[in-house]
PDB file of C-alpha atoms in Angstrom:
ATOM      1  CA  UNK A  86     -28.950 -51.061  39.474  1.00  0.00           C
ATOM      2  CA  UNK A  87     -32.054 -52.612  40.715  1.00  0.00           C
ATOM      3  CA  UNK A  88     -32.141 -53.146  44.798  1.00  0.00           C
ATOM      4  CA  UNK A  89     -33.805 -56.104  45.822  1.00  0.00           C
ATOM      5  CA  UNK A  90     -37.250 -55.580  46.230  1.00  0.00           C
ATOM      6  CA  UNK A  91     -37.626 -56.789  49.693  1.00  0.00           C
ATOM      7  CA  UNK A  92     -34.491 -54.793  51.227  1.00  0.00           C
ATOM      8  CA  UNK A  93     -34.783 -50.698  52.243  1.00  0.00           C
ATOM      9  CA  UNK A  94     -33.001 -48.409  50.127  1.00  0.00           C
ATOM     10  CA  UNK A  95     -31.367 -45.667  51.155  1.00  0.00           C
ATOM     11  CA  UNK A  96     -29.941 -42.319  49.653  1.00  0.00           C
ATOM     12  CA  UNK A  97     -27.042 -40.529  52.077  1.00  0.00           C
ATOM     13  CA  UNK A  98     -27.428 -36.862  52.027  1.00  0.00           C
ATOM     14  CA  UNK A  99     -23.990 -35.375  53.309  1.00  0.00           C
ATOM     15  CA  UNK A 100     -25.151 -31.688  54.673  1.00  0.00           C
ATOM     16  CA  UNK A 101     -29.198 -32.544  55.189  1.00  0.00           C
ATOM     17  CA  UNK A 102     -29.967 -30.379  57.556  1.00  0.00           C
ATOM     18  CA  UNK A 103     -29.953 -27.325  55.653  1.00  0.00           C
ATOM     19  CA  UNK A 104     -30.052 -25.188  52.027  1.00  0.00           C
ATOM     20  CA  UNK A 105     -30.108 -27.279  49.006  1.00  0.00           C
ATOM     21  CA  UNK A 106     -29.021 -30.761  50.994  1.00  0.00           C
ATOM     22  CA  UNK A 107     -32.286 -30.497  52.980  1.00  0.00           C
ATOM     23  CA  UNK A 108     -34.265 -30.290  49.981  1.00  0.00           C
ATOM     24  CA  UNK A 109     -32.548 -32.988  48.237  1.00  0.00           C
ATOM     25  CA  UNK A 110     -33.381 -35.044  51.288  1.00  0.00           C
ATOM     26  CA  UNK A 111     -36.937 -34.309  51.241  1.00  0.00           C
ATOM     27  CA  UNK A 112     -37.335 -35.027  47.264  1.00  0.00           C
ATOM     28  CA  UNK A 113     -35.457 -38.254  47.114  1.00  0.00           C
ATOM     29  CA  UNK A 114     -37.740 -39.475  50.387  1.00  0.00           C
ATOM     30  CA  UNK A 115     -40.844 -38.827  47.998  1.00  0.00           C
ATOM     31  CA  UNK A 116     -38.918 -41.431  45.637  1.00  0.00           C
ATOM     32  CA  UNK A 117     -39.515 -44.136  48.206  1.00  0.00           C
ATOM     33  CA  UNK A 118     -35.781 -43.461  49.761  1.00  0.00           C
ATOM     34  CA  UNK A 119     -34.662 -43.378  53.246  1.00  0.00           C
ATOM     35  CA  UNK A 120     -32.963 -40.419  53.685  1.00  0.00           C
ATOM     36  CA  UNK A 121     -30.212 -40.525  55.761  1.00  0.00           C
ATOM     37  CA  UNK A 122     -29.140 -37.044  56.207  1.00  0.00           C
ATOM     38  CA  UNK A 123     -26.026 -35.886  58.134  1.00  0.00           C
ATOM     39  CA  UNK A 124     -25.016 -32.455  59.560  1.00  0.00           C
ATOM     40  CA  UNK A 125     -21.903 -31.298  61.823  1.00  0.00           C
ATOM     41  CA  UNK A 126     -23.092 -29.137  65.012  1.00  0.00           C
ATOM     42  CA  UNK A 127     -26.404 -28.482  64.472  1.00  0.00           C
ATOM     43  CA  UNK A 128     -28.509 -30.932  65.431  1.00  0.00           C
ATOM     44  CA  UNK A 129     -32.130 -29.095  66.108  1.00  0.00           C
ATOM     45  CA  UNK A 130     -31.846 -28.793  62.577  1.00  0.00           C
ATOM     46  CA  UNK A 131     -31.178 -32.450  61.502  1.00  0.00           C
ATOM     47  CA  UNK A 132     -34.092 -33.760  63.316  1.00  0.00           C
ATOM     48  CA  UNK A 133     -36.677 -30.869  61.860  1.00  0.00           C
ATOM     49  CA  UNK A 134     -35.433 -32.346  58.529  1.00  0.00           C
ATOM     50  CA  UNK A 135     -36.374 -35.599  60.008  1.00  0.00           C
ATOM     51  CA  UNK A 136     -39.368 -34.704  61.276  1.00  0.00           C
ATOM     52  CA  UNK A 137     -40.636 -33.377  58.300  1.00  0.00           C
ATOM     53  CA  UNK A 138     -40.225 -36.449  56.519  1.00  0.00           C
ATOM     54  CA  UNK A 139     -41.806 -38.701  58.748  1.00  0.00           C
ATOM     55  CA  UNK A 140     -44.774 -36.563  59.104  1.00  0.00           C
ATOM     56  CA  UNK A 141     -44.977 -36.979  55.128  1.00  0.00           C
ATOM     57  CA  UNK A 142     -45.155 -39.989  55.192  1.00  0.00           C
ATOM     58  CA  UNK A 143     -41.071 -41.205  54.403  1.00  0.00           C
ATOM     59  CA  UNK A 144     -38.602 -42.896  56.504  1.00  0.00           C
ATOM     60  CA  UNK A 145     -35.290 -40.481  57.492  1.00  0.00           C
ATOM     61  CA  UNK A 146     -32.154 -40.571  59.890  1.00  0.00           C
ATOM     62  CA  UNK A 147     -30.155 -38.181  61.595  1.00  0.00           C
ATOM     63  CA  UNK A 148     -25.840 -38.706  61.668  1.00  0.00           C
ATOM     64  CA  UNK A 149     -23.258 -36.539  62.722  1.00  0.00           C
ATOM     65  CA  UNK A 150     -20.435 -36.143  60.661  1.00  0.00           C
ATOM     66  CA  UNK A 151     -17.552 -33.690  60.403  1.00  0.00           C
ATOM     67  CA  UNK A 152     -16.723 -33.967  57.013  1.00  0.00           C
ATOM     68  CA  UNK A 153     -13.298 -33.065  57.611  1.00  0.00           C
ATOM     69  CA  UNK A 154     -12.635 -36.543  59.558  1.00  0.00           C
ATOM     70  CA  UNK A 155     -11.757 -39.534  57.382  1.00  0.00           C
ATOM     71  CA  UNK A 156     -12.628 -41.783  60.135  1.00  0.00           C
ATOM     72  CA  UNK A 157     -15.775 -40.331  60.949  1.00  0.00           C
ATOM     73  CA  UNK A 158     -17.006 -40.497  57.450  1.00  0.00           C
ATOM     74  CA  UNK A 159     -15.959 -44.086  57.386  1.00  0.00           C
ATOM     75  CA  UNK A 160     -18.368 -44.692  60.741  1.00  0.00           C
ATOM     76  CA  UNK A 161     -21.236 -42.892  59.228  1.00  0.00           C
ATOM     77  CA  UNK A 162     -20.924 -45.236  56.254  1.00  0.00           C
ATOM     78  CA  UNK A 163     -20.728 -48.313  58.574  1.00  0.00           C
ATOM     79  CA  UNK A 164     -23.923 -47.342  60.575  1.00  0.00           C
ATOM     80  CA  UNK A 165     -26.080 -46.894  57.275  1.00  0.00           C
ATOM     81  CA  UNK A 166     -24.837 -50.291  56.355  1.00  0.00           C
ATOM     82  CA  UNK A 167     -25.670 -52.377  59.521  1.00  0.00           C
ATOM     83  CA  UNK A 168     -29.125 -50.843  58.777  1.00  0.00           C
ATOM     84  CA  UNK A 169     -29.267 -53.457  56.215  1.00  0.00           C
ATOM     85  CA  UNK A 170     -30.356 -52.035  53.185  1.00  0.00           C
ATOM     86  CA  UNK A 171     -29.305 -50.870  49.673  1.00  0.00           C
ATOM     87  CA  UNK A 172     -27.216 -47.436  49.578  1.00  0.00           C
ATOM     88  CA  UNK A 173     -28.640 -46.631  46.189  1.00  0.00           C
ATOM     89  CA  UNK A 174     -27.945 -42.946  46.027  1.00  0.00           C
ATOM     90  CA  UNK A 175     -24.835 -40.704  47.838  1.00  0.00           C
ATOM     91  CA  UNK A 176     -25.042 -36.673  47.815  1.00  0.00           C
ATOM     92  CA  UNK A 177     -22.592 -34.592  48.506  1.00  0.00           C
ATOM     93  CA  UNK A 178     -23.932 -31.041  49.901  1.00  0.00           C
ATOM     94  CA  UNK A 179     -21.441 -30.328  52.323  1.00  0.00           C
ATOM     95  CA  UNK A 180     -19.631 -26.756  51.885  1.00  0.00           C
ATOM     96  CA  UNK A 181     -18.961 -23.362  52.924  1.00  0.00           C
ATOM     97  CA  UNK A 182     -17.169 -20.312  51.931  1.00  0.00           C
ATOM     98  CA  UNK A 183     -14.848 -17.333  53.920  1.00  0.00           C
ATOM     99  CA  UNK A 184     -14.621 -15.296  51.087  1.00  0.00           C
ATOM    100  CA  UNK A 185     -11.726 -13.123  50.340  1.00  0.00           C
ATOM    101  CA  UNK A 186      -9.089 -11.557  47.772  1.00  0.00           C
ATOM    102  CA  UNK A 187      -6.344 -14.415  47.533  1.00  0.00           C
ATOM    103  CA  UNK A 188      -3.792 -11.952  48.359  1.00  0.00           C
ATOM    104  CA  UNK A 189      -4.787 -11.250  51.859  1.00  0.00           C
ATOM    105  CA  UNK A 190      -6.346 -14.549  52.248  1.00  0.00           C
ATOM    106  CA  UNK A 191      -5.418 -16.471  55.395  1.00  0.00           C
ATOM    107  CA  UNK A 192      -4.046 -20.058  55.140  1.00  0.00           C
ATOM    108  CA  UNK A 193      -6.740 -20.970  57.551  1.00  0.00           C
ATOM    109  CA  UNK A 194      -9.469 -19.993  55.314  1.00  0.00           C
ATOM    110  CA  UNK A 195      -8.228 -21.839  52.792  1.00  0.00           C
ATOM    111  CA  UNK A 196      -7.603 -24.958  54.312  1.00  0.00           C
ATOM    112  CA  UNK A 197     -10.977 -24.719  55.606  1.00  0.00           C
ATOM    113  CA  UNK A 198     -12.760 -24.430  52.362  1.00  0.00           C
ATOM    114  CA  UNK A 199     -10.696 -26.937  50.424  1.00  0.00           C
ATOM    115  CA  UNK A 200     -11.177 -28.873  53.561  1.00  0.00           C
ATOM    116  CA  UNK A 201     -14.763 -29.223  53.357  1.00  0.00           C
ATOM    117  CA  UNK A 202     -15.714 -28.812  50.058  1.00  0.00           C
ATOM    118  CA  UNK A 203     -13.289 -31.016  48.184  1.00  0.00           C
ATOM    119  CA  UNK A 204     -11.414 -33.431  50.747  1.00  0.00           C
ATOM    120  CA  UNK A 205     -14.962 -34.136  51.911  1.00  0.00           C
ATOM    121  CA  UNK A 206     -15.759 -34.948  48.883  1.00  0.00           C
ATOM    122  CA  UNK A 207     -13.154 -36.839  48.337  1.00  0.00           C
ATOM    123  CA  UNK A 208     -13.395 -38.827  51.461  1.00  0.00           C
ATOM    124  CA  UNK A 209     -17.798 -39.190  51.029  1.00  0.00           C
ATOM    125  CA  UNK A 210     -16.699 -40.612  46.857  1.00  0.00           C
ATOM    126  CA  UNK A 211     -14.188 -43.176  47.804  1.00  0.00           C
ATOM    127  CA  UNK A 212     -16.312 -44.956  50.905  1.00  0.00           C
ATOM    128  CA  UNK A 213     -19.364 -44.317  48.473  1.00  0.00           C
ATOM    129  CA  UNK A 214     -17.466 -46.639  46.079  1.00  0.00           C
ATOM    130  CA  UNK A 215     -16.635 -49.139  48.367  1.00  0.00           C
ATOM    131  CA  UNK A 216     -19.932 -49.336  49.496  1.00  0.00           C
ATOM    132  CA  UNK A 217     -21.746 -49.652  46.216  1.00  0.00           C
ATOM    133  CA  UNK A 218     -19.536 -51.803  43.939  1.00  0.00           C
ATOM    134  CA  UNK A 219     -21.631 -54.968  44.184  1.00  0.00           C
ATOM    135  CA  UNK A 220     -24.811 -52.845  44.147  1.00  0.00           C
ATOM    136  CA  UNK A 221     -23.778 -50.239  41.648  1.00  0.00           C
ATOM    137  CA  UNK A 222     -25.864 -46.921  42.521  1.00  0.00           C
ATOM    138  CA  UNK A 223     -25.656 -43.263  41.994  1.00  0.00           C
ATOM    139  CA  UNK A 224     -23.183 -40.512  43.713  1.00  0.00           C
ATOM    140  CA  UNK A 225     -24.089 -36.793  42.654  1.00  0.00           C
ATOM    141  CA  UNK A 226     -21.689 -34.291  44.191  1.00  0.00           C
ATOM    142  CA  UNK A 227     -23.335 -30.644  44.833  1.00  0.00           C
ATOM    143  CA  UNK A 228     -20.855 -28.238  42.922  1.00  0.00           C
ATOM    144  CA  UNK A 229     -21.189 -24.477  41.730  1.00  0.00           C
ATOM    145  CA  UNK A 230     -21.139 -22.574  38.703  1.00  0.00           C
ATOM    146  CA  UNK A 231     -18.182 -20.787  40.646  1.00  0.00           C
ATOM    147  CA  UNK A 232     -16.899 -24.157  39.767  1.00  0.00           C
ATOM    148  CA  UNK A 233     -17.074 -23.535  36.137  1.00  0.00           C
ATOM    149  CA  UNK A 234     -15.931 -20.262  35.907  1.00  0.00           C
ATOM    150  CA  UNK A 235     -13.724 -18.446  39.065  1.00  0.00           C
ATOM    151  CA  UNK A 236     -14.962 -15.730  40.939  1.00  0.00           C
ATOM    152  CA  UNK A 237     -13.530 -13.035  42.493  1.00  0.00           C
ATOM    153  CA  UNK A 238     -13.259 -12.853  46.059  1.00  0.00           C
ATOM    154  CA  UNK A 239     -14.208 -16.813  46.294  1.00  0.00           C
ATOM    155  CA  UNK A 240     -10.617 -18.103  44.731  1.00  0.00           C
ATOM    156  CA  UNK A 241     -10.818 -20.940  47.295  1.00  0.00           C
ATOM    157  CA  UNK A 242     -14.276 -21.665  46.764  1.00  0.00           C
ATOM    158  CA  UNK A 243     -13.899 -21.631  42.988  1.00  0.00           C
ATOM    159  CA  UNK A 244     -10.736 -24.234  43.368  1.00  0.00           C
ATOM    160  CA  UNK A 245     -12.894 -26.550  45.926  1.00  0.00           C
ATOM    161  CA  UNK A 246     -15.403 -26.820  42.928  1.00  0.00           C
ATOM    162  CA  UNK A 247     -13.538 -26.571  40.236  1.00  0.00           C
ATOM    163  CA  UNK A 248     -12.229 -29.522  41.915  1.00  0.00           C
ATOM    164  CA  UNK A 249     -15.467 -31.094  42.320  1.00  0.00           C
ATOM    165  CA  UNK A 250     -16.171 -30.935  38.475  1.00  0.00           C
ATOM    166  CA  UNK A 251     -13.139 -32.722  37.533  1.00  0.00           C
ATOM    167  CA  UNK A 252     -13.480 -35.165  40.513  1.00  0.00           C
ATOM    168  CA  UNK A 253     -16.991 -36.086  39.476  1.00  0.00           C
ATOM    169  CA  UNK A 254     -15.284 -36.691  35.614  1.00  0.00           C
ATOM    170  CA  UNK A 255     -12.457 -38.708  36.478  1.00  0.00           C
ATOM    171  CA  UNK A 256     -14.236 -41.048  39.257  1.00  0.00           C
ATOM    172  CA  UNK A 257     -17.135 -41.453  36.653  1.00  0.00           C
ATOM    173  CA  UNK A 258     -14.536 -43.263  34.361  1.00  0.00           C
ATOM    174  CA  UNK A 259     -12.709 -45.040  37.346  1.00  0.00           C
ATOM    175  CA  UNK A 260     -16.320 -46.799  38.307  1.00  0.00           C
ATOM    176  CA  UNK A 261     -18.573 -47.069  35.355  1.00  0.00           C
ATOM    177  CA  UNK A 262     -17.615 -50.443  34.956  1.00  0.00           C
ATOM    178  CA  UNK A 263     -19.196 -51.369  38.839  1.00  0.00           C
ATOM    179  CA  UNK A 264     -22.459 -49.490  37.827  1.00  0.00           C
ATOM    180  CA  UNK A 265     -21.531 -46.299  39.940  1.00  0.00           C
ATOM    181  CA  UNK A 266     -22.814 -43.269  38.121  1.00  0.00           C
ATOM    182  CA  UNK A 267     -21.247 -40.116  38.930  1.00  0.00           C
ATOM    183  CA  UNK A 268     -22.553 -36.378  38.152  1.00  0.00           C
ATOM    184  CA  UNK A 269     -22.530 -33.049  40.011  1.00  0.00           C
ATOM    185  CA  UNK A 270     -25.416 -30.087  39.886  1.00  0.00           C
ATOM    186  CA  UNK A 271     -23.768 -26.831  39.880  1.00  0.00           C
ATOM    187  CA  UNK A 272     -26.393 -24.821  41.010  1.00  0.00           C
ATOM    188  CA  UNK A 273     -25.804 -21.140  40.753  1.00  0.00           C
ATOM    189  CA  UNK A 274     -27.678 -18.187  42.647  1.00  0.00           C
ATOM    190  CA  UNK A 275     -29.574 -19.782  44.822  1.00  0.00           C
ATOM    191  CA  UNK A 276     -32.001 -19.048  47.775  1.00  0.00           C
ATOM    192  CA  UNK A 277     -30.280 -20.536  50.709  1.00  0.00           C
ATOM    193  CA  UNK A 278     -28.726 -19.792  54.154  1.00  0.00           C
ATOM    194  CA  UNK A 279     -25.441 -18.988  52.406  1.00  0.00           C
ATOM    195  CA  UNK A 280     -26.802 -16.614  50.129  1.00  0.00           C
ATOM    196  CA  UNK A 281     -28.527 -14.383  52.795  1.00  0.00           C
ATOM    197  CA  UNK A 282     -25.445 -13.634  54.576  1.00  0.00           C
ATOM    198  CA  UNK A 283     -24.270 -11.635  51.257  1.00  0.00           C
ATOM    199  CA  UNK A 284     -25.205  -7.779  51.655  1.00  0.00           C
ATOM    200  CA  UNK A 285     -28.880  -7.408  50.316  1.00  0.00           C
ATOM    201  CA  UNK A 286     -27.866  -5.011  47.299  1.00  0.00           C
ATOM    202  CA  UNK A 287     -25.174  -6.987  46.402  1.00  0.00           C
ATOM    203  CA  UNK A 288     -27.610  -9.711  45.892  1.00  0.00           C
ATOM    204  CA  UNK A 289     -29.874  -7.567  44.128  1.00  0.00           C
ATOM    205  CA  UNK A 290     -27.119  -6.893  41.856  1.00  0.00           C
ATOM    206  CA  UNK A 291     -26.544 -10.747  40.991  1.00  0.00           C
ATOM    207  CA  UNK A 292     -30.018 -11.267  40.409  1.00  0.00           C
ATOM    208  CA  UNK A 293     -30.127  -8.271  37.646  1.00  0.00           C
ATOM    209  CA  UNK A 294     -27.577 -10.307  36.194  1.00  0.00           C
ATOM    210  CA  UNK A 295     -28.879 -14.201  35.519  1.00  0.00           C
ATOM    211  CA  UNK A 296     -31.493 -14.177  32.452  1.00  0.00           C
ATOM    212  CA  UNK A 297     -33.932 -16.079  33.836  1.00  0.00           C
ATOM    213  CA  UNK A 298     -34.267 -12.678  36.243  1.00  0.00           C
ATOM    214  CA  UNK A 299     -34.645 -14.338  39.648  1.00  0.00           C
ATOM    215  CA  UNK A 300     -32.430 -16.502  41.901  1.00  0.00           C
ATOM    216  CA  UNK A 301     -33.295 -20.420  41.932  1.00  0.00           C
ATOM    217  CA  UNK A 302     -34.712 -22.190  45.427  1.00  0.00           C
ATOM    218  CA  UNK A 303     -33.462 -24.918  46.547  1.00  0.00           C
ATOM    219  CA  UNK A 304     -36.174 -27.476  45.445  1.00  0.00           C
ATOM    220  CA  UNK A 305     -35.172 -26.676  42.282  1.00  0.00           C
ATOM    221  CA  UNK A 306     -31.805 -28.006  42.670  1.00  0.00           C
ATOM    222  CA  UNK A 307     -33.270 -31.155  44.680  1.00  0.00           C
ATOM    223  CA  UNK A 308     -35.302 -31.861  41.697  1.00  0.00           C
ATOM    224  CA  UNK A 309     -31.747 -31.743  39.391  1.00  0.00           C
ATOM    225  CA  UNK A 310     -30.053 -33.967  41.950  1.00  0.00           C
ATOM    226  CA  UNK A 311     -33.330 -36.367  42.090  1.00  0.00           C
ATOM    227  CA  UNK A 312     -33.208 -36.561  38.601  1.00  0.00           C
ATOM    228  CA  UNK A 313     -29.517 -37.402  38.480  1.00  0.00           C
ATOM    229  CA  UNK A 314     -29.578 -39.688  41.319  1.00  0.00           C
ATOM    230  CA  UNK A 315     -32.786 -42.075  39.515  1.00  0.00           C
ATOM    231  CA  UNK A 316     -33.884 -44.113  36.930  1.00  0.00           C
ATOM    232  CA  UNK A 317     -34.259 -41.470  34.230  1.00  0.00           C
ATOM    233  CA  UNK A 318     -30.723 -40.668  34.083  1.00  0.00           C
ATOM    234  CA  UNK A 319     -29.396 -44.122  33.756  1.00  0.00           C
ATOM    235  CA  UNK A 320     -26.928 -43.010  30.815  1.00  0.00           C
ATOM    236  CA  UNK A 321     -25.613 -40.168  32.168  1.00  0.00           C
ATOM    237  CA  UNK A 322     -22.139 -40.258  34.024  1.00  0.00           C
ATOM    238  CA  UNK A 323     -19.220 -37.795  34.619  1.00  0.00           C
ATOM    239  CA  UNK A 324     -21.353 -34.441  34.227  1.00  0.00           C
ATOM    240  CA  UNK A 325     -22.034 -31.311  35.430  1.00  0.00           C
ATOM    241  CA  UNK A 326     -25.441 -29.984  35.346  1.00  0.00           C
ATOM    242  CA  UNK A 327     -25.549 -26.639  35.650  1.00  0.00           C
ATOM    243  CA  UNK A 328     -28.484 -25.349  37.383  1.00  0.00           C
ATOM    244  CA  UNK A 329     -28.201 -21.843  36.948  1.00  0.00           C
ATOM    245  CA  UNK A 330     -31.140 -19.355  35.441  1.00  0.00           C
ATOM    246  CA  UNK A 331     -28.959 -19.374  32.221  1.00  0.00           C
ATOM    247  CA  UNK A 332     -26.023 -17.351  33.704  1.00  0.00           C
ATOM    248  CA  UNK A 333     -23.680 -19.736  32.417  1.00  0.00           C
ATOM    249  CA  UNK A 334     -25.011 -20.053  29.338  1.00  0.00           C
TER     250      UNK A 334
END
């Protein structure tokens, strides 16, 4: 897909304001992007993320979204397109966890997490498509290597990504033909917000664990997402990256 030269382009970062979404915000704004980042509650946050752009010299906007709202997420796609641009590139960072042993999980904190992480998803994907299918582009949806293999204690955050990974497959196929590419990073231990909450040994003990002997930062997932959202991967659709200090492997 090549954006006419004369109109703005502009890559939608669903959860922006923080952990790996922030990051991918600030790479794809060194691309020449506008990043249009969105967050739920926190706005202080959103417009540091903004902030920081600008003063590097990009071009960035602040929405809020609650991923959870089908009509909100149609609204935040109608305000980046009155901006009258090109929606080149759509990421998909949103998520959380409430960890737990499935058989004294709550309903709630299931619904929650499937919620967010996959019927967000699901609702970001299908206005992504509408957007883009005279424009073609690139959606990359932010999954986890929980994704690819279940963990215990996150069986509802597994599901949400193991939905993601088969999400990103099957809508790959559905849209090739419009010149929609669709891939997920599955990043695995990674230095974020999330990953602080977990007991510090505990975290020690995951780190002993991934080959590459450290946890990854969340640049280094930007820099997978960048390269999935550009150029450079313009014959790759419908896979998972994992981005994971070899833990998968």
């Amino acid at each position: 897909m090549q954006a006419d030269a004369q109109r703005e382009s502009f890559a939608l970062v669903f959860g922006g304001s923080r952990g790996i979404g922030r990051a991918a915000a600030e790479r794809l704004s060194v691309s020449g992007l506008t990043a249009v980042i969105t967050y739920r509650s926190d706005a202080t946050a959103a417009q540091d993320v903004v902030m920081t752009i600008r003063n590097n010299g990009g071009r960035a906007h602040a929405l809020q979204v609650d991923v959870r709202d089908e009509s909100a997420v149609r609204t935040v796609f109608r305000s980046v397109a009155v901006m009258d641009g090109v929606l080149q590139t759509v990421v998909y960072s949103a998520g959380i966890t409430s960890d737990g042993l499935l058989a004294t999980m709550s309903a709630d904190s299931w619904a929650s997490v499937l919620d967010t992480n996959l019927t967000g998803a699901f609702y970001v994907a299908r206005q992504s498509v509408k957007a883009m299918r005279k424009t073609g582009g690139s959606i990359v949806l932010v999954s986890s290597t929980s994704g690819i293999s279940g963990q215990p204690g996150q069986g509802n955050y597994s599901a949400s990504k193991g939905g993601i990974n088969a999400l990103t497959q099957s809508l790959a196929k559905e849209v090739a033909g419009l010149g929609i590419r669709v891939n997920a990073v599955a990043p695995g231990f990674t230095d974020t917000d999330m990953l602080r909450r977990m007991d510090a040994k505990a975290r020690a003990e995951y780190a002993a664990h991934i080959p590459l002997g450290r946890m990854g930062e969340p640049q280094e997932i930007a820099h997978a997402i960048a390269f999935l959202a550009g150029p450079q991967s313009s014959y790759i659709t419908g896979q998972v990256l994992a981005v994971d200090g070899g833990i998968t492997a």
